[in-house]
CSV table of N, CA and C in Angstrom, one decimal:
chain,number,residue,atom,x,y,z
A,151,MET,N,-30.0,-18.4,-9.5
A,151,MET,CA,-29.6,-18.0,-8.2
A,151,MET,C,-30.8,-17.2,-7.6
A,152,GLU,N,-31.1,-17.5,-6.3
A,152,GLU,CA,-32.1,-16.8,-5.6
A,152,GLU,C,-31.5,-15.8,-4.6
A,153,ARG,N,-32.1,-14.6,-4.5
A,153,ARG,CA,-31.7,-13.6,-3.6
A,153,ARG,C,-32.9,-13.2,-2.7
A,154,ASN,N,-32.5,-12.8,-1.5
A,154,ASN,CA,-33.6,-12.4,-0.6
A,154,ASN,C,-33.0,-11.3,0.3
A,155,ALA,N,-33.3,-10.0,-0.1
A,155,ALA,CA,-32.9,-8.9,0.8
A,155,ALA,C,-33.8,-9.0,2.0
A,156,ILE,N,-33.1,-9.1,3.2
A,156,ILE,CA,-33.9,-9.2,4.4
A,156,ILE,C,-33.9,-7.8,5.1
A,157,GLN,N,-35.1,-7.3,5.3
A,157,GLN,CA,-35.3,-6.0,5.9
A,157,GLN,C,-34.6,-4.9,5.1
A,158,PRO,N,-34.9,-4.8,3.8
A,158,PRO,CA,-34.3,-3.8,3.0
A,158,PRO,C,-34.7,-2.4,3.4
A,159,THR,N,-33.8,-1.4,3.3
A,159,THR,CA,-34.1,-0.1,3.7
A,159,THR,C,-34.3,0.8,2.5
A,160,GLN,N,-34.7,2.0,2.7
A,160,GLN,CA,-34.8,3.0,1.6
A,160,GLN,C,-33.5,3.7,1.3
A,161,VAL,N,-32.4,3.3,1.9
A,161,VAL,CA,-31.1,3.9,1.8
A,161,VAL,C,-30.1,3.0,1.2
A,162,SER,N,-30.5,2.2,0.2
A,162,SER,CA,-29.6,1.3,-0.6
A,162,SER,C,-28.8,0.3,0.2
A,163,TYR,N,-29.4,-0.3,1.3
A,163,TYR,CA,-28.8,-1.5,1.9
A,163,TYR,C,-29.9,-2.2,2.6
A,164,ALA,N,-29.6,-3.5,2.9
A,164,ALA,CA,-30.5,-4.3,3.7
A,164,ALA,C,-29.8,-4.8,4.9
A,165,GLN,N,-30.6,-5.2,5.9
A,165,GLN,CA,-30.0,-5.7,7.2
A,165,GLN,C,-29.3,-7.0,7.0
A,166,ALA,N,-29.7,-7.8,6.0
A,166,ALA,CA,-29.0,-9.0,5.6
A,166,ALA,C,-29.4,-9.3,4.2
A,167,HIS,N,-28.6,-10.2,3.6
A,167,HIS,CA,-28.8,-10.5,2.2
A,167,HIS,C,-28.6,-12.0,2.0
A,168,GLU,N,-29.6,-12.8,1.8
A,168,GLU,CA,-29.5,-14.2,1.7
A,168,GLU,C,-29.4,-14.6,0.2
A,169,ILE,N,-28.5,-15.5,-0.1
A,169,ILE,CA,-28.4,-16.0,-1.5
A,169,ILE,C,-28.3,-17.5,-1.5
A,170,SER,N,-28.9,-18.1,-2.5
A,170,SER,CA,-28.8,-19.6,-2.6
A,170,SER,C,-28.8,-19.9,-4.1
A,171,GLY,N,-28.3,-21.1,-4.4
A,171,GLY,CA,-28.2,-21.5,-5.8
A,171,GLY,C,-27.2,-20.8,-6.6
A,172,PHE,N,-26.3,-20.1,-6.0
A,172,PHE,CA,-25.2,-19.4,-6.8
A,172,PHE,C,-24.2,-20.3,-7.2
A,173,GLN,N,-23.5,-20.0,-8.3
A,173,GLN,CA,-22.4,-20.8,-8.8
A,173,GLN,C,-21.0,-20.2,-8.5
A,174,ARG,N,-21.0,-18.8,-8.4
A,174,ARG,CA,-19.7,-18.2,-8.2
A,174,ARG,C,-19.8,-17.1,-7.1
A,175,LEU,N,-18.8,-16.9,-6.3
A,175,LEU,CA,-18.6,-15.8,-5.4
A,175,LEU,C,-17.4,-15.0,-5.8
A,176,LEU,N,-17.5,-13.7,-5.7
A,176,LEU,CA,-16.4,-12.8,-6.0
A,176,LEU,C,-16.1,-12.0,-4.8
A,177,PHE,N,-14.9,-12.1,-4.3
A,177,PHE,CA,-14.5,-11.3,-3.1
A,177,PHE,C,-13.6,-10.2,-3.7
A,178,ILE,N,-14.1,-8.9,-3.5
A,178,ILE,CA,-13.4,-7.8,-4.1
A,178,ILE,C,-12.6,-7.1,-3.0
A,179,SER,N,-11.3,-7.0,-3.1
A,179,SER,CA,-10.4,-6.3,-2.2
A,179,SER,C,-10.8,-4.9,-2.1
A,180,GLY,N,-10.4,-4.2,-1.0
A,180,GLY,CA,-10.7,-2.8,-0.8
A,180,GLY,C,-10.2,-2.0,-2.1
A,181,GLN,N,-11.2,-1.3,-2.7
A,181,GLN,CA,-10.9,-0.5,-3.9
A,181,GLN,C,-10.7,0.9,-3.5
A,182,LEU,N,-9.6,1.4,-4.0
A,182,LEU,CA,-9.0,2.7,-3.6
A,182,LEU,C,-9.7,3.8,-4.4
A,183,PRO,N,-9.5,5.1,-3.9
A,183,PRO,CA,-10.1,6.2,-4.6
A,183,PRO,C,-9.2,6.8,-5.7
A,184,GLN,N,-8.4,5.9,-6.3
A,184,GLN,CA,-7.6,6.3,-7.4
A,184,GLN,C,-7.3,5.0,-8.2
A,185,CYS,N,-6.7,5.2,-9.4
A,185,CYS,CA,-6.3,4.1,-10.2
A,185,CYS,C,-4.8,4.3,-10.6
A,186,GLU,N,-4.2,3.3,-11.2
A,186,GLU,CA,-2.8,3.3,-11.5
A,186,GLU,C,-2.4,4.6,-12.2
A,187,LYS,N,-3.2,5.0,-13.2
A,187,LYS,CA,-2.8,6.1,-14.1
A,187,LYS,C,-3.5,7.4,-13.8
A,188,CYS,N,-4.3,7.5,-12.7
A,188,CYS,CA,-5.0,8.7,-12.4
A,188,CYS,C,-4.5,9.3,-11.1
A,189,VAL,N,-4.7,10.6,-11.0
A,189,VAL,CA,-4.3,11.4,-9.8
A,189,VAL,C,-5.4,11.2,-8.8
A,190,LEU,N,-5.0,11.2,-7.5
A,190,LEU,CA,-6.0,11.1,-6.5
A,190,LEU,C,-6.9,12.4,-6.4
A,191,PRO,N,-8.2,12.2,-6.6
A,191,PRO,CA,-9.1,13.4,-6.5
A,191,PRO,C,-8.9,14.0,-5.2
A,192,LYS,N,-9.0,15.3,-5.1
A,192,LYS,CA,-8.9,16.1,-3.9
A,192,LYS,C,-10.1,16.1,-3.0
A,193,ASP,N,-11.3,16.0,-3.7
A,193,ASP,CA,-12.6,16.1,-3.0
A,193,ASP,C,-13.2,14.7,-2.8
A,194,PHE,N,-14.1,14.6,-1.8
A,194,PHE,CA,-14.7,13.3,-1.4
A,194,PHE,C,-15.5,12.8,-2.6
A,195,ASP,N,-16.3,13.6,-3.2
A,195,ASP,CA,-17.1,13.1,-4.3
A,195,ASP,C,-16.3,12.4,-5.4
A,196,GLY,N,-15.2,13.0,-5.8
A,196,GLY,CA,-14.3,12.4,-6.8
A,196,GLY,C,-13.7,11.1,-6.3
A,197,GLN,N,-13.3,11.1,-5.0
A,197,GLN,CA,-12.7,9.8,-4.5
A,197,GLN,C,-13.7,8.7,-4.4
A,198,CYS,N,-14.9,9.1,-3.9
A,198,CYS,CA,-15.9,8.1,-3.7
A,198,CYS,C,-16.4,7.5,-5.1
A,199,ARG,N,-16.5,8.3,-6.1
A,199,ARG,CA,-16.9,7.9,-7.4
A,199,ARG,C,-15.8,7.0,-8.0
A,200,ARG,N,-14.6,7.4,-7.8
A,200,ARG,CA,-13.4,6.6,-8.3
A,200,ARG,C,-13.4,5.2,-7.6
A,201,ALA,N,-13.6,5.2,-6.3
A,201,ALA,CA,-13.6,3.9,-5.6
A,201,ALA,C,-14.8,3.0,-6.2
A,202,TRP,N,-16.0,3.6,-6.4
A,202,TRP,CA,-17.1,2.8,-6.9
A,202,TRP,C,-16.8,2.4,-8.4
A,203,ALA,N,-16.1,3.2,-9.2
A,203,ALA,CA,-15.7,2.8,-10.5
A,203,ALA,C,-14.7,1.7,-10.5
A,204,ASN,N,-13.9,1.6,-9.5
A,204,ASN,CA,-12.9,0.5,-9.4
A,204,ASN,C,-13.6,-0.8,-9.0
A,205,VAL,N,-14.7,-0.7,-8.1
A,205,VAL,CA,-15.5,-1.8,-7.8
A,205,VAL,C,-16.2,-2.3,-9.0
A,206,GLU,N,-16.8,-1.4,-9.8
A,206,GLU,CA,-17.4,-1.8,-11.0
A,206,GLU,C,-16.5,-2.5,-12.0
A,207,HIS,N,-15.3,-2.0,-12.1
A,207,HIS,CA,-14.3,-2.6,-13.0
A,207,HIS,C,-14.0,-4.1,-12.6
A,208,GLN,N,-13.9,-4.3,-11.3
A,208,GLN,CA,-13.6,-5.7,-10.8
A,208,GLN,C,-14.8,-6.6,-11.1
A,209,LEU,N,-16.0,-6.0,-10.9
A,209,LEU,CA,-17.2,-6.8,-11.2
A,209,LEU,C,-17.3,-7.2,-12.7
A,210,LYS,N,-17.0,-6.2,-13.5
A,210,LYS,CA,-17.0,-6.4,-15.0
A,210,LYS,C,-16.0,-7.5,-15.4
A,211,GLN,N,-14.8,-7.5,-14.7
A,211,GLN,CA,-13.8,-8.5,-15.0
A,211,GLN,C,-14.3,-9.9,-14.8
A,212,ALA,N,-15.2,-10.0,-13.9
A,212,ALA,CA,-15.8,-11.3,-13.5
A,212,ALA,C,-17.2,-11.6,-14.2
A,213,GLY,N,-17.5,-10.7,-15.2
A,213,GLY,CA,-18.8,-10.8,-15.9
A,213,GLY,C,-20.0,-10.5,-15.0
A,214,MET,N,-19.8,-9.6,-14.1
A,214,MET,CA,-20.9,-9.2,-13.1
A,214,MET,C,-21.1,-7.7,-13.2
A,215,ASP,N,-22.1,-7.2,-12.5
A,215,ASP,CA,-22.3,-5.8,-12.3
A,215,ASP,C,-22.8,-5.5,-10.9
A,216,PHE,N,-23.2,-4.3,-10.7
A,216,PHE,CA,-23.6,-3.9,-9.3
A,216,PHE,C,-24.8,-4.7,-8.8
A,217,SER,N,-25.6,-5.3,-9.6
A,217,SER,CA,-26.8,-6.1,-9.2
A,217,SER,C,-26.3,-7.4,-8.5
A,218,ASN,N,-25.1,-7.8,-8.7
A,218,ASN,CA,-24.5,-9.0,-8.1
A,218,ASN,C,-24.0,-8.8,-6.7
A,219,LEU,N,-23.9,-7.5,-6.3
A,219,LEU,CA,-23.3,-7.3,-5.0
A,219,LEU,C,-24.2,-7.8,-3.9
A,220,VAL,N,-23.7,-8.5,-2.9
A,220,VAL,CA,-24.4,-9.0,-1.8
A,220,VAL,C,-23.9,-8.5,-0.5
A,221,LYS,N,-22.7,-7.9,-0.4
A,221,LYS,CA,-22.2,-7.3,0.8
A,221,LYS,C,-21.2,-6.2,0.4
A,222,VAL,N,-21.3,-5.1,1.0
A,222,VAL,CA,-20.4,-4.0,0.8
A,222,VAL,C,-19.9,-3.4,2.1
A,223,THR,N,-18.6,-3.2,2.2
A,223,THR,CA,-18.0,-2.6,3.4
A,223,THR,C,-17.3,-1.3,2.9
A,224,THR,N,-17.7,-0.2,3.5
A,224,THR,CA,-17.1,1.1,3.1
A,224,THR,C,-16.4,1.7,4.3
A,225,TYR,N,-15.1,2.1,4.1
A,225,TYR,CA,-14.3,2.7,5.1
A,225,TYR,C,-14.2,4.1,4.8
A,226,LEU,N,-14.6,5.0,5.8
A,226,LEU,CA,-14.5,6.4,5.6
A,226,LEU,C,-13.5,7.0,6.6
A,227,SER,N,-12.8,8.0,6.2
A,227,SER,CA,-11.7,8.6,7.0
A,227,SER,C,-12.3,9.5,8.1
A,228,GLU,N,-13.6,10.0,7.8
A,228,GLU,CA,-14.2,11.0,8.8
A,228,GLU,C,-15.7,10.8,8.8
A,229,ARG,N,-16.2,10.9,10.0
A,229,ARG,CA,-17.7,10.8,10.2
A,229,ARG,C,-18.5,11.8,9.4
A,230,ARG,N,-18.0,13.0,9.2
A,230,ARG,CA,-18.7,14.0,8.5
A,230,ARG,C,-19.0,13.6,7.0
A,231,LEU,N,-18.3,12.6,6.5
A,231,LEU,CA,-18.5,12.1,5.1
A,231,LEU,C,-19.7,11.1,5.0
A,232,ARG,N,-20.3,10.8,6.1
A,232,ARG,CA,-21.4,9.8,6.0
A,232,ARG,C,-22.5,10.1,5.1
A,233,GLN,N,-23.1,11.3,5.2
A,233,GLN,CA,-24.2,11.7,4.4
A,233,GLN,C,-23.9,11.7,2.9
A,234,ARG,N,-22.8,12.3,2.5
A,234,ARG,CA,-22.4,12.3,1.1
A,234,ARG,C,-22.1,10.9,0.6
A,235,ASN,N,-21.5,10.1,1.4
A,235,ASN,CA,-21.2,8.7,1.1
A,235,ASN,C,-22.6,8.0,0.7
A,236,TYR,N,-23.6,8.2,1.6
A,236,TYR,CA,-24.9,7.6,1.4
A,236,TYR,C,-25.5,8.1,0.1
A,237,GLU,N,-25.4,9.3,-0.2
A,237,GLU,CA,-26.0,9.9,-1.4
A,237,GLU,C,-25.4,9.3,-2.7
A,238,ILE,N,-24.1,9.2,-2.7
A,238,ILE,CA,-23.4,8.7,-3.9
A,238,ILE,C,-23.7,7.2,-4.0
A,239,ARG,N,-23.6,6.5,-2.9
A,239,ARG,CA,-23.9,5.0,-2.9
A,239,ARG,C,-25.3,4.8,-3.4
A,240,HIS,N,-26.3,5.6,-2.9
A,240,HIS,CA,-27.7,5.4,-3.4
A,240,HIS,C,-27.8,5.8,-4.9
A,241,GLU,N,-27.1,6.8,-5.3
A,241,GLU,CA,-27.1,7.1,-6.7
A,241,GLU,C,-26.6,6.0,-7.6
A,242,ILE,N,-25.5,5.3,-7.1
A,242,ILE,CA,-24.9,4.3,-7.9
A,242,ILE,C,-25.7,3.0,-7.8
A,243,LEU,N,-26.2,2.6,-6.7
A,243,LEU,CA,-26.8,1.3,-6.5
A,243,LEU,C,-28.3,1.4,-6.7
A,244,GLY,N,-28.9,2.6,-6.6
A,244,GLY,CA,-30.4,2.7,-6.8
A,244,GLY,C,-31.1,1.9,-5.8
A,245,ALA,N,-32.0,1.1,-6.3
A,245,ALA,CA,-32.9,0.2,-5.5
A,245,ALA,C,-32.2,-1.1,-5.0
A,246,HIS,N,-31.0,-1.3,-5.5
A,246,HIS,CA,-30.3,-2.6,-5.1
A,246,HIS,C,-29.9,-2.4,-3.6
A,247,THR,N,-30.1,-3.5,-2.8
A,247,THR,CA,-29.9,-3.4,-1.4
A,247,THR,C,-29.0,-4.5,-0.8
A,248,PRO,N,-27.7,-4.5,-1.1
A,248,PRO,CA,-26.8,-5.5,-0.5
A,248,PRO,C,-26.7,-5.2,1.0
A,249,ALA,N,-26.2,-6.2,1.8
A,249,ALA,CA,-25.9,-6.0,3.2
A,249,ALA,C,-24.7,-4.9,3.2
A,250,LEU,N,-24.7,-4.1,4.2
A,250,LEU,CA,-23.8,-3.0,4.2
A,250,LEU,C,-23.2,-2.7,5.6
A,251,THR,N,-21.9,-2.4,5.6
A,251,THR,CA,-21.3,-1.9,6.8
A,251,THR,C,-20.5,-0.6,6.4
A,252,VAL,N,-20.5,0.4,7.3
A,252,VAL,CA,-19.7,1.6,7.1
A,252,VAL,C,-18.8,1.7,8.3
A,253,VAL,N,-17.5,1.9,8.1
A,253,VAL,CA,-16.6,2.0,9.2
A,253,VAL,C,-15.8,3.3,9.1
A,254,ILE,N,-15.8,4.0,10.2
A,254,ILE,CA,-15.0,5.2,10.3
A,254,ILE,C,-13.6,4.9,10.9
A,255,THR,N,-12.5,5.1,10.1
A,255,THR,CA,-11.2,4.7,10.5
A,255,THR,C,-10.1,5.5,9.8
A,256,ASP,N,-8.9,5.3,10.2
A,256,ASP,CA,-7.8,5.8,9.5
A,256,ASP,C,-7.6,4.9,8.3
A,257,LEU,N,-7.2,5.4,7.1
A,257,LEU,CA,-7.0,4.6,6.0
A,257,LEU,C,-5.5,4.5,5.7
A,258,TYR,N,-5.1,3.6,4.8
A,258,TYR,CA,-3.7,3.3,4.6
A,258,TYR,C,-2.9,4.5,4.2
A,259,GLU,N,-3.4,5.3,3.3
A,259,GLU,CA,-2.7,6.5,2.8
A,259,GLU,C,-3.4,7.7,3.4
A,260,GLU,N,-2.6,8.7,3.8
A,260,GLU,CA,-3.2,9.9,4.5
A,260,GLU,C,-4.2,10.6,3.7
A,261,GLY,N,-4.0,10.7,2.4
A,261,GLY,CA,-5.0,11.5,1.5
A,261,GLY,C,-6.3,10.8,1.2
A,262,TRP,N,-6.3,9.5,1.4
A,262,TRP,CA,-7.5,8.7,1.1
A,262,TRP,C,-8.7,9.1,2.0
A,263,MET,N,-9.9,9.2,1.5
A,263,MET,CA,-11.1,9.5,2.3
A,263,MET,C,-12.0,8.3,2.3
A,264,VAL,N,-11.8,7.4,1.4
A,264,VAL,CA,-12.8,6.2,1.3
A,264,VAL,C,-12.1,5.0,0.6
A,265,GLU,N,-12.5,3.9,1.1
A,265,GLU,CA,-12.1,2.6,0.5
A,265,GLU,C,-13.3,1.7,0.5
A,266,ILE,N,-13.6,0.9,-0.5
A,266,ILE,CA,-14.8,0.1,-0.6
A,266,ILE,C,-14.4,-1.3,-1.0
A,267,GLU,N,-14.8,-2.3,-0.1
A,267,GLU,CA,-14.6,-3.7,-0.5
A,267,GLU,C,-16.0,-4.3,-0.6
A,268,ALA,N,-16.1,-5.5,-1.3
A,268,ALA,CA,-17.4,-6.0,-1.6
A,268,ALA,C,-17.3,-7.5,-1.8
A,269,VAL,N,-18.5,-8.1,-1.8
A,269,VAL,CA,-18.7,-9.5,-2.1
A,269,VAL,C,-19.8,-9.6,-3.1
A,270,ALA,N,-19.7,-10.3,-4.2
A,270,ALA,CA,-20.7,-10.5,-5.2
A,270,ALA,C,-20.9,-11.9,-5.5
A,271,ALA,N,-22.1,-12.3,-6.0
A,271,ALA,CA,-22.5,-13.7,-6.3
A,271,ALA,C,-23.2,-13.7,-7.6
A,272,ALA,N,-23.0,-14.8,-8.3
A,272,ALA,CA,-23.6,-15.0,-9.6
A,272,ALA,C,-24.0,-16.5,-9.7
């Protein structure tokens, strides 16, 4: 599979991400800031890390990892969370630069501060 991050930035995303020669695509539903058996973290850091852990779990179920991500959409409940969201995303993805969209919106449950959906290719 060939990948081409188009206009990658220093903040863990690219303006576009071209892939060719892939055999599998994985569409990951919006991953929540909690799991079935865990309590919803009260702080944004905990919720964001839990949502990313849930994305990672789905990737692993398909035999993939974060390096397979080609598109990520993050939904935030408040604009003030943008900077911390970037910091955590950059910590988790490092130099990997999938295409990215961040949307400020109301989320399904009142206590949720973040939800992350993604597309991966292998």
